[in-house]
PDB file of C-alpha atoms in Angstrom:
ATOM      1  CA  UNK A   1       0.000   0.000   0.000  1.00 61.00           C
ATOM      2  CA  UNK A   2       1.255   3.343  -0.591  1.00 69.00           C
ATOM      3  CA  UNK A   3       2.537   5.581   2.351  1.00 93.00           C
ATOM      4  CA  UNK A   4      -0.509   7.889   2.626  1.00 96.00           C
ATOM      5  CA  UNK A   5      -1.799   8.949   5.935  1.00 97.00           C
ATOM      6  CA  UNK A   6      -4.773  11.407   5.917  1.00 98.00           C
ATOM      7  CA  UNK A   7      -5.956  13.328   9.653  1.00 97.00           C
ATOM      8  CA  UNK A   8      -7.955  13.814  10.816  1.00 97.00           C
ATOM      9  CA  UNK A   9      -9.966  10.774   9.692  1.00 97.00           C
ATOM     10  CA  UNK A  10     -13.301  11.917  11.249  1.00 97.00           C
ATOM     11  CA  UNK A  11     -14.044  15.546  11.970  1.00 97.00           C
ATOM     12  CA  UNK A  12     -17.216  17.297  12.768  1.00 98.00           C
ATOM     13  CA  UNK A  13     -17.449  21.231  12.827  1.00 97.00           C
ATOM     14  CA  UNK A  14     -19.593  24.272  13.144  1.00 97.00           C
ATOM     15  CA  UNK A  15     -20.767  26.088  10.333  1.00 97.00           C
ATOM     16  CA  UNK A  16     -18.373  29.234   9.688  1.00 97.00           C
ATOM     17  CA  UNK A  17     -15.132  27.360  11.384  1.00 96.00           C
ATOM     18  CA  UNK A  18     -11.825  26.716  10.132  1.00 96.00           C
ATOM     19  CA  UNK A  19     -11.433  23.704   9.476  1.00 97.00           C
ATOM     20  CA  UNK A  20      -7.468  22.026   7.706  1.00 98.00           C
ATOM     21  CA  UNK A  21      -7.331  18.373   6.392  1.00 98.00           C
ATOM     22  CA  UNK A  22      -3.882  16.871   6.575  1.00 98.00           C
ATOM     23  CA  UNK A  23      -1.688  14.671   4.001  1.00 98.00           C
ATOM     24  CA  UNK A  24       1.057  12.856   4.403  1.00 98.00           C
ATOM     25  CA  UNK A  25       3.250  11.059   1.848  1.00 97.00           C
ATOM     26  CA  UNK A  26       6.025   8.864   2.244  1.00 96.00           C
ATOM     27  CA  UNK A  27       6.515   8.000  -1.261  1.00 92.00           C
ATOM     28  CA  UNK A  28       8.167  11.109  -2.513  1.00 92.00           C
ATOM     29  CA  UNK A  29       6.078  11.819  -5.125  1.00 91.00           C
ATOM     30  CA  UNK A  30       5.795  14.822  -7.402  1.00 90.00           C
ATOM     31  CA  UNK A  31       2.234  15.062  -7.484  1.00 91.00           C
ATOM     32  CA  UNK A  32      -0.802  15.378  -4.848  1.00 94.00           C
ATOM     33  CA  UNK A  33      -4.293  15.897  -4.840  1.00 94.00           C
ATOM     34  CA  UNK A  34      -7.758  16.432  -2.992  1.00 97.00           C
ATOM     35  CA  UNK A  35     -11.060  15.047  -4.099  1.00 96.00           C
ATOM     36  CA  UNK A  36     -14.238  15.151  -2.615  1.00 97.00           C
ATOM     37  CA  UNK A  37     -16.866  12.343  -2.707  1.00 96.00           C
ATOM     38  CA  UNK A  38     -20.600  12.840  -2.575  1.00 93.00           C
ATOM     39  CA  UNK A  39     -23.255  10.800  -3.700  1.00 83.00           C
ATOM     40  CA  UNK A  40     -24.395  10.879  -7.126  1.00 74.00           C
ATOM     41  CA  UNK A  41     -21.340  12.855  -7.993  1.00 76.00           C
ATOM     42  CA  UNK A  42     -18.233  10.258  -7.663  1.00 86.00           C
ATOM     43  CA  UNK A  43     -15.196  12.156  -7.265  1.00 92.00           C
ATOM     44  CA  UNK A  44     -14.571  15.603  -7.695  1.00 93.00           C
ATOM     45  CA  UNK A  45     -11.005  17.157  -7.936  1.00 93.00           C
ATOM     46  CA  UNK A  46     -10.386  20.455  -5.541  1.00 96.00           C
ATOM     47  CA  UNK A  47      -6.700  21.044  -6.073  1.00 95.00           C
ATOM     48  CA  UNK A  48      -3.974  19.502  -7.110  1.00 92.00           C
ATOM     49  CA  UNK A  49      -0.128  19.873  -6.713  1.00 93.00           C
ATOM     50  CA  UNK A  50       2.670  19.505  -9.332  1.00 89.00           C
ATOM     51  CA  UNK A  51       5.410  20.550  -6.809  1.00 90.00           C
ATOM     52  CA  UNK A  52       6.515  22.212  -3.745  1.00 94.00           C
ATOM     53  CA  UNK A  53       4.332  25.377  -3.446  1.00 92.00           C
ATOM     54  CA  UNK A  54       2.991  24.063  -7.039  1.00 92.00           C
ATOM     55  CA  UNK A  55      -0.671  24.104  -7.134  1.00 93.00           C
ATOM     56  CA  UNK A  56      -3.945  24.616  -9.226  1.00 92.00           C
ATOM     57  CA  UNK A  57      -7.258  24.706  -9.085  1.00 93.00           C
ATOM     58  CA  UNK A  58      -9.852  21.700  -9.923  1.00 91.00           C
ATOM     59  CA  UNK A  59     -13.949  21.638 -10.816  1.00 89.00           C
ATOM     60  CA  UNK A  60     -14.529  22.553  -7.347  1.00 94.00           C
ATOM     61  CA  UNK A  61     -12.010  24.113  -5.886  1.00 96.00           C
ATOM     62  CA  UNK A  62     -14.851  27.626  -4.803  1.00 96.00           C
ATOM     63  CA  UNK A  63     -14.358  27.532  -0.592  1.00 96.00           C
ATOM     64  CA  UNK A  64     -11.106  25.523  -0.531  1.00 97.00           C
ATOM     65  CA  UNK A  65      -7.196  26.841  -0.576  1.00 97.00           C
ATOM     66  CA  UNK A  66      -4.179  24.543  -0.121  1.00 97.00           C
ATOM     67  CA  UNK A  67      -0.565  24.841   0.883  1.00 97.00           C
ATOM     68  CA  UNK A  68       2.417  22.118   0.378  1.00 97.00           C
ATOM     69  CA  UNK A  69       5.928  23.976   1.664  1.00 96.00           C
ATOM     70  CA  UNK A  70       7.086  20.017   1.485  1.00 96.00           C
ATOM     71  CA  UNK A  71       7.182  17.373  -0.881  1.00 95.00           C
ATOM     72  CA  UNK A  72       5.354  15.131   1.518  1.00 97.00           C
ATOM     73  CA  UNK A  73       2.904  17.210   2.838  1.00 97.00           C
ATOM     74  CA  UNK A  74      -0.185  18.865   0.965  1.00 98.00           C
ATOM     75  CA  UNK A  75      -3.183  20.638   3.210  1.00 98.00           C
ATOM     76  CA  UNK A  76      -6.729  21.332   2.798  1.00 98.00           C
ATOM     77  CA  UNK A  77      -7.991  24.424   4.221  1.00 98.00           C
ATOM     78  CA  UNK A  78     -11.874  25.072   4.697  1.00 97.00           C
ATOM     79  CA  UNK A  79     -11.677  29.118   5.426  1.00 93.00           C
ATOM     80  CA  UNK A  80     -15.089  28.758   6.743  1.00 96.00           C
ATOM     81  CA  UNK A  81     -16.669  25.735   6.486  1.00 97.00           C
ATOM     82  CA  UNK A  82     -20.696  25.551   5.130  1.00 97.00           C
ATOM     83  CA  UNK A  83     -22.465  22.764   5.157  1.00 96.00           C
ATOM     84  CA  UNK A  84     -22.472  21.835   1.452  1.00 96.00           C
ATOM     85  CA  UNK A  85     -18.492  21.253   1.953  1.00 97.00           C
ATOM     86  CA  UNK A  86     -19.879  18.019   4.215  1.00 97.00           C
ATOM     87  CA  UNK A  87     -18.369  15.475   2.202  1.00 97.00           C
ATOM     88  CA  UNK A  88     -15.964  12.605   2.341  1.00 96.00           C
ATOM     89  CA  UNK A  89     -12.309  13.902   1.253  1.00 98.00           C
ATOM     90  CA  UNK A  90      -9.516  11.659  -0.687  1.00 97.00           C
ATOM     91  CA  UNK A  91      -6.285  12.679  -0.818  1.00 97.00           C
ATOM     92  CA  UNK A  92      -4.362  11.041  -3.305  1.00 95.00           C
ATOM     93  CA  UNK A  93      -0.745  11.142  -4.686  1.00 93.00           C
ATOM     94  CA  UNK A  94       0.871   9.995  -8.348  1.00 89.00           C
ATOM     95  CA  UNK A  95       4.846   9.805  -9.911  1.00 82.00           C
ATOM     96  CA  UNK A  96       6.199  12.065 -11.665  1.00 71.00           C
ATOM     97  CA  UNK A  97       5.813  10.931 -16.056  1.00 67.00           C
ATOM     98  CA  UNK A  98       9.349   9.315 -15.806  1.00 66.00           C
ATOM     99  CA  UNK A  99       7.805   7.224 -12.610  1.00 64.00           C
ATOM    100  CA  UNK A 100       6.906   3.651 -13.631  1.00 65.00           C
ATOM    101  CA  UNK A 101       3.419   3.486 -13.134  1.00 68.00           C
ATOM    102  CA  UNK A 102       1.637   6.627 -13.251  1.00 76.00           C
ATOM    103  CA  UNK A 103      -1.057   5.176 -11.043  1.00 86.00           C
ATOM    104  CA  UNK A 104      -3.210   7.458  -8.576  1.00 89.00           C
ATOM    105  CA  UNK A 105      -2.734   5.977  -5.230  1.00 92.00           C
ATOM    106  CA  UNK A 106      -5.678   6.931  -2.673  1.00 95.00           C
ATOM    107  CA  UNK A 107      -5.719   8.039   0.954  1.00 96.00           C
ATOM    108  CA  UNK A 108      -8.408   6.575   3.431  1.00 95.00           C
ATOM    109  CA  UNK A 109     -10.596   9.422   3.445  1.00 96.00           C
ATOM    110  CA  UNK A 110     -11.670  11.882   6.010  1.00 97.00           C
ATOM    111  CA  UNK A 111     -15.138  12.339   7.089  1.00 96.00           C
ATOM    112  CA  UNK A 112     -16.546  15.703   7.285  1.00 97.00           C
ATOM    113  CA  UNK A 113     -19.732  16.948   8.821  1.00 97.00           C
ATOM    114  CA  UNK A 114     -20.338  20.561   8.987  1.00 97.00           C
ATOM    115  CA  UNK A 115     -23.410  21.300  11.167  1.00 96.00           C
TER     116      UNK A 115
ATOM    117  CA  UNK B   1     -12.782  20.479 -20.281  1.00 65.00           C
ATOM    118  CA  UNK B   2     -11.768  17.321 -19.572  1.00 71.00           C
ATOM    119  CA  UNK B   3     -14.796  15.490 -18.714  1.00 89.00           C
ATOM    120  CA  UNK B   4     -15.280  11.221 -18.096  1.00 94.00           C
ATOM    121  CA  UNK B   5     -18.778   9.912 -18.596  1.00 95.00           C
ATOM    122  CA  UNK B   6     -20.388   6.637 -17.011  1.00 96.00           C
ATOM    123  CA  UNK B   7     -23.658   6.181 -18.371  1.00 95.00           C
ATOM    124  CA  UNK B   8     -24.610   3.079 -16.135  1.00 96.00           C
ATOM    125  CA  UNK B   9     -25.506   4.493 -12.763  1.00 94.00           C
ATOM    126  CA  UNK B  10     -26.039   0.644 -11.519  1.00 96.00           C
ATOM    127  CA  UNK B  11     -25.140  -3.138 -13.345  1.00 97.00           C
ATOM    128  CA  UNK B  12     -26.105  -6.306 -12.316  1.00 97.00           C
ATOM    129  CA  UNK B  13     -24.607  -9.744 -12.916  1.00 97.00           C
ATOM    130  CA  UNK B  14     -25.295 -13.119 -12.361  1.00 98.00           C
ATOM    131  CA  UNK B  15     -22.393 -15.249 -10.540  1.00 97.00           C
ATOM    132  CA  UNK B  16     -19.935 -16.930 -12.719  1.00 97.00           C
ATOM    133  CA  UNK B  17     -21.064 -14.946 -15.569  1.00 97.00           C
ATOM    134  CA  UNK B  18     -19.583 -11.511 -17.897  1.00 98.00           C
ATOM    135  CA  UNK B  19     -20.553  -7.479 -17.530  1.00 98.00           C
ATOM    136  CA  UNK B  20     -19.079  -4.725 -19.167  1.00 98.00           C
ATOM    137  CA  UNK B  21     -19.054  -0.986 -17.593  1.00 98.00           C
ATOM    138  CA  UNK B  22     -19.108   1.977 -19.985  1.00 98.00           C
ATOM    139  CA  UNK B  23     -16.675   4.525 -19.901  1.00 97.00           C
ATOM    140  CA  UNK B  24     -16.654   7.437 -22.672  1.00 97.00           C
ATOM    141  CA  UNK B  25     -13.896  10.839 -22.067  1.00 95.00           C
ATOM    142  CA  UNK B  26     -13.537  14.002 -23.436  1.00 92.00           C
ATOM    143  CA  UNK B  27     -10.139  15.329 -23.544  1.00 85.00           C
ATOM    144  CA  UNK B  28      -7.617  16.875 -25.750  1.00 84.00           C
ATOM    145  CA  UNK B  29      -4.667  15.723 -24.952  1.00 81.00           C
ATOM    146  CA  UNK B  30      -2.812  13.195 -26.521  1.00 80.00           C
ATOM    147  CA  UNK B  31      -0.479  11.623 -23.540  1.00 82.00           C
ATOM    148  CA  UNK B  32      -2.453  10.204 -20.689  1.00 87.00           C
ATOM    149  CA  UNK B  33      -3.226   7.121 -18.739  1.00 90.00           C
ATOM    150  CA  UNK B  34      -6.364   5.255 -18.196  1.00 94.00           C
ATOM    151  CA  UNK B  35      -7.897   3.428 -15.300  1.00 95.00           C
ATOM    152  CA  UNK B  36     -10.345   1.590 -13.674  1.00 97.00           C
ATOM    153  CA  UNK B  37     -10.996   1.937  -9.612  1.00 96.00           C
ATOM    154  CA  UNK B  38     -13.088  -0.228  -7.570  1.00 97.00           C
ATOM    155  CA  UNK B  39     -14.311   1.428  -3.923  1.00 96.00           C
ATOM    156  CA  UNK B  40     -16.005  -1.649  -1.792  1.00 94.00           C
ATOM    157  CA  UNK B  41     -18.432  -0.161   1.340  1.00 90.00           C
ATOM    158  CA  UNK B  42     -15.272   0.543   3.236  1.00 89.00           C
ATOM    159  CA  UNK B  43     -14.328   3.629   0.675  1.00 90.00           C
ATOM    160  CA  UNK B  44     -11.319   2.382  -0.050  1.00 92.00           C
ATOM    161  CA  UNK B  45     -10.099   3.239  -3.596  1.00 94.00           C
ATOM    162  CA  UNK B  46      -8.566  -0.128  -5.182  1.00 94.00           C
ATOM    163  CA  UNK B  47      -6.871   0.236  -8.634  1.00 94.00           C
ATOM    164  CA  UNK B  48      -8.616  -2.876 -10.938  1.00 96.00           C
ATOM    165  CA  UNK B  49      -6.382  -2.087 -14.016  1.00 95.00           C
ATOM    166  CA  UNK B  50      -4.394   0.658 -16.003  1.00 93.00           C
ATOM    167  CA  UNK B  51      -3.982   1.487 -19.448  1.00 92.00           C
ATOM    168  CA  UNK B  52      -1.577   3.697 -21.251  1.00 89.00           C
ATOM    169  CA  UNK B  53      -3.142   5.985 -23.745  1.00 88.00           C
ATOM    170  CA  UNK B  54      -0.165   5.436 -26.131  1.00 86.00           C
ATOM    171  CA  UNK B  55      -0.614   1.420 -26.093  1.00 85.00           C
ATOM    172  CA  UNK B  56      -2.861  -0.072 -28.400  1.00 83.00           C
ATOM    173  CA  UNK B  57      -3.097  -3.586 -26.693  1.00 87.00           C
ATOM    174  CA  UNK B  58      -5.573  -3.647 -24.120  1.00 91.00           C
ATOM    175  CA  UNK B  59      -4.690  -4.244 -21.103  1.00 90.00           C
ATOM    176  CA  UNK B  60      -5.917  -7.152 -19.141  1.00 90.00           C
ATOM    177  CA  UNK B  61      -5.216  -8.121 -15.434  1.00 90.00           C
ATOM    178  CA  UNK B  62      -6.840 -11.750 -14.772  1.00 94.00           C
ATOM    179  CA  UNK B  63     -10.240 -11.465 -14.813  1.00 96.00           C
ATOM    180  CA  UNK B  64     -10.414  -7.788 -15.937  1.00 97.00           C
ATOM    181  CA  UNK B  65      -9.948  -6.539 -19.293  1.00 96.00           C
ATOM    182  CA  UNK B  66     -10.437  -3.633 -20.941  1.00 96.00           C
ATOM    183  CA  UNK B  67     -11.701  -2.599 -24.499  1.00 96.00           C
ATOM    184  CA  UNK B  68      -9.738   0.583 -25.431  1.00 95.00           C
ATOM    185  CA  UNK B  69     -11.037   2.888 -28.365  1.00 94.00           C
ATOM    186  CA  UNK B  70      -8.718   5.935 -28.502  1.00 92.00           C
ATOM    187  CA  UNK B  71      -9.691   7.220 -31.770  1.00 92.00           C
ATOM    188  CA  UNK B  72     -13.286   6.701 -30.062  1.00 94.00           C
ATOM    189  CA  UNK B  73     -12.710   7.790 -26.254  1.00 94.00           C
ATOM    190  CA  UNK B  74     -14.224   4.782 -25.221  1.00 96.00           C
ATOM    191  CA  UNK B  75     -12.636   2.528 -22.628  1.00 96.00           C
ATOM    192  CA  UNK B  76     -15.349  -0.190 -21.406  1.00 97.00           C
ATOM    193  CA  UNK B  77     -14.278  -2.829 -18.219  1.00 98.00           C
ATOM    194  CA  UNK B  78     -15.218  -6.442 -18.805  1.00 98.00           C
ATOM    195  CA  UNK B  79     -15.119  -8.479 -15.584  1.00 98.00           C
ATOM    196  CA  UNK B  80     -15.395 -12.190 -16.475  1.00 97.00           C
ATOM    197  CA  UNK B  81     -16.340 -15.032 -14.147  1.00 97.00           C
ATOM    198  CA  UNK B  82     -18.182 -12.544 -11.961  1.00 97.00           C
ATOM    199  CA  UNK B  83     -17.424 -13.141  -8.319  1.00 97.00           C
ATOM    200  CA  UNK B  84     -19.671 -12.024  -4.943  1.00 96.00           C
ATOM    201  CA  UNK B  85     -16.412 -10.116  -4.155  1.00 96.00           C
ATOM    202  CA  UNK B  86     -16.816  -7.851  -7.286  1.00 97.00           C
ATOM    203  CA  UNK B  87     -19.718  -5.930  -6.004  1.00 97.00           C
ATOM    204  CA  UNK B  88     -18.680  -2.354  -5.783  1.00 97.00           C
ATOM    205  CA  UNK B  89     -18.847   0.972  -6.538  1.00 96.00           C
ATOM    206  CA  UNK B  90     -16.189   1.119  -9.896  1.00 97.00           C
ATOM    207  CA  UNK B  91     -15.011   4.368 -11.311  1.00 97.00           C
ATOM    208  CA  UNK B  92     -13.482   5.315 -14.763  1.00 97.00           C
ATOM    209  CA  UNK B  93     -10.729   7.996 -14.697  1.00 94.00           C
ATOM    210  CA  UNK B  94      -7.883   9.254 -16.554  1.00 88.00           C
ATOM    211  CA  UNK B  95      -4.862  11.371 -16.061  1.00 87.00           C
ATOM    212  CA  UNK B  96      -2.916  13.763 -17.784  1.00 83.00           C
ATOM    213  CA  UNK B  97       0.607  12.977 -18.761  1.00 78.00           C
ATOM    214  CA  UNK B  98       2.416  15.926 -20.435  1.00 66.00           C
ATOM    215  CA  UNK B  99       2.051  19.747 -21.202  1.00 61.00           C
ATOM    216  CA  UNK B 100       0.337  22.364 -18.911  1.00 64.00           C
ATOM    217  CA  UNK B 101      -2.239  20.288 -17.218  1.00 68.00           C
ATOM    218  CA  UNK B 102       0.345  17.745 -16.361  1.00 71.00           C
ATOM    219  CA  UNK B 103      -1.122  15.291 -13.805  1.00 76.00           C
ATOM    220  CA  UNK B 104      -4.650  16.225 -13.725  1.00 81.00           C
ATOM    221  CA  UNK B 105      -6.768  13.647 -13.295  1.00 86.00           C
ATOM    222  CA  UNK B 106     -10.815  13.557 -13.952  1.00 90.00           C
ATOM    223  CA  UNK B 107     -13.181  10.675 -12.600  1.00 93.00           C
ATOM    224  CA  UNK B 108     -16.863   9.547 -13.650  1.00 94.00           C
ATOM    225  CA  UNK B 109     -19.654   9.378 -10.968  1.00 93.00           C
ATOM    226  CA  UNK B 110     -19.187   5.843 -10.823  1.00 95.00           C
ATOM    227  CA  UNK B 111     -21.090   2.253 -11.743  1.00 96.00           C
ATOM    228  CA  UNK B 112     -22.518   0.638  -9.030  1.00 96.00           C
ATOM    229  CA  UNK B 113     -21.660  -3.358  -9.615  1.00 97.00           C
ATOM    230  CA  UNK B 114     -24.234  -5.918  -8.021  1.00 97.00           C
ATOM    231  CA  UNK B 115     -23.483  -9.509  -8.238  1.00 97.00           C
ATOM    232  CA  UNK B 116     -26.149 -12.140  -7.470  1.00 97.00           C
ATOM    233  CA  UNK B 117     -25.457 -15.197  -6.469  1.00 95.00           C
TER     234      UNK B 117
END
């Protein structure tokens, strides 16, 4: 399995909170991403990072900013969370092109409820 | 906009026997890789099988294949010998290899498999 711990795993906050999602990689790969997961919509790409303060937007990225100052670590900031961002949340990590497999390798998910 | 369409919401298939999933994209880029993702009840997101975009043999991992159209954008899953442990939620997806969007990946909303025994 590949080195990918997501925390918190279960979270539940207040409308209008902060709220930060954390990633961890152990695999030392160049790029890193956040989904979301609701029904009816499978997954839904936020952000995504191509390198070390590298990033760019996805389909939904409205309400969300990121950060990664390190190659193994990519957050997920809710500035203030609503309760349309209450969702299950993958983060997920993949090689750089000269990498052997190009495969998108998923977190665990973390489970958020905003009430 | 890259965009990866499942038009099956749900499948069904009997035990022991074939399905196919449907899988059509929309993208205009020319490097990229294909693949299929199965996600059981516990949400975990397990890759079934992989395709480059740049291969013309499909690829095939035991009892998966797939059925890769490029000039079409179609890239179907057949799952042969159906087993209870197939039933899942499977989703299409593809990611970018070269140029500006380098890496981006899209996903379809997903088939939901059931198998009856």
């Amino acid at each position: 399995d590949a080195g990918i711990t997501q925390s918190p795993r279960h979270k539940v906050t207040e409308t209008g909170t902060p709220v930060t999602l954390r990633c961890h990689q152990t695999e030392n790969h160049r790029y890193m991403y956040w989904y979301r997961q609701d029904p009816g919509h499978g997954l839904r790409l936020i952000h995504y990072s191509y390198g070390v303060k590298d990033t760019d937007k996805g389909e939904v990225s409205d309400g969300y900013s990121v950060s990664r100052s390190k190659t193994e670590d990519f957050l997920l900031t809710l500035e203030s969370a609503t309760s349309s961002q209450t969702s299950v949340y993958f983060c997920a990590i993949s090689e750089s092109e000269t990498g052997v497999t190009n495969t998108i390798y998923f977190g665990e998910g973390s489970w958020l409820t905003v009430v | 906009a890259q965009t990866v369409t499942q038009s099956q919401p749900e499948m069904s298939v009997q035990e022991a026997e074939t399905v196919t999933l449907s899988c059509t994209y929309d993208t205009s880029e020319s490097d990229y890789y294909l693949f299929w993702y199965k996600q059981p009840p516990s949400r975990q997101m397990i890759l079934v099988i992989r395709q480059e975009a740049y291969k013309q043999q499909n690829a095939t991992e035991n009892r998966f294949s797939v059925n890769f159209q490029k000039a079409a954008k179609s890239f179907s899953l057949k799952i042969s010998d159906s087993q209870l442990g197939d039933a899942a939620m499977y989703f299409c997806a593809y990611r970018i290899l070269g140029n500006t969007n380098a890496g981006k990946s899209t996903f379809g909303d997903g088939t939901t498999l059931t198998v009856k025994p």
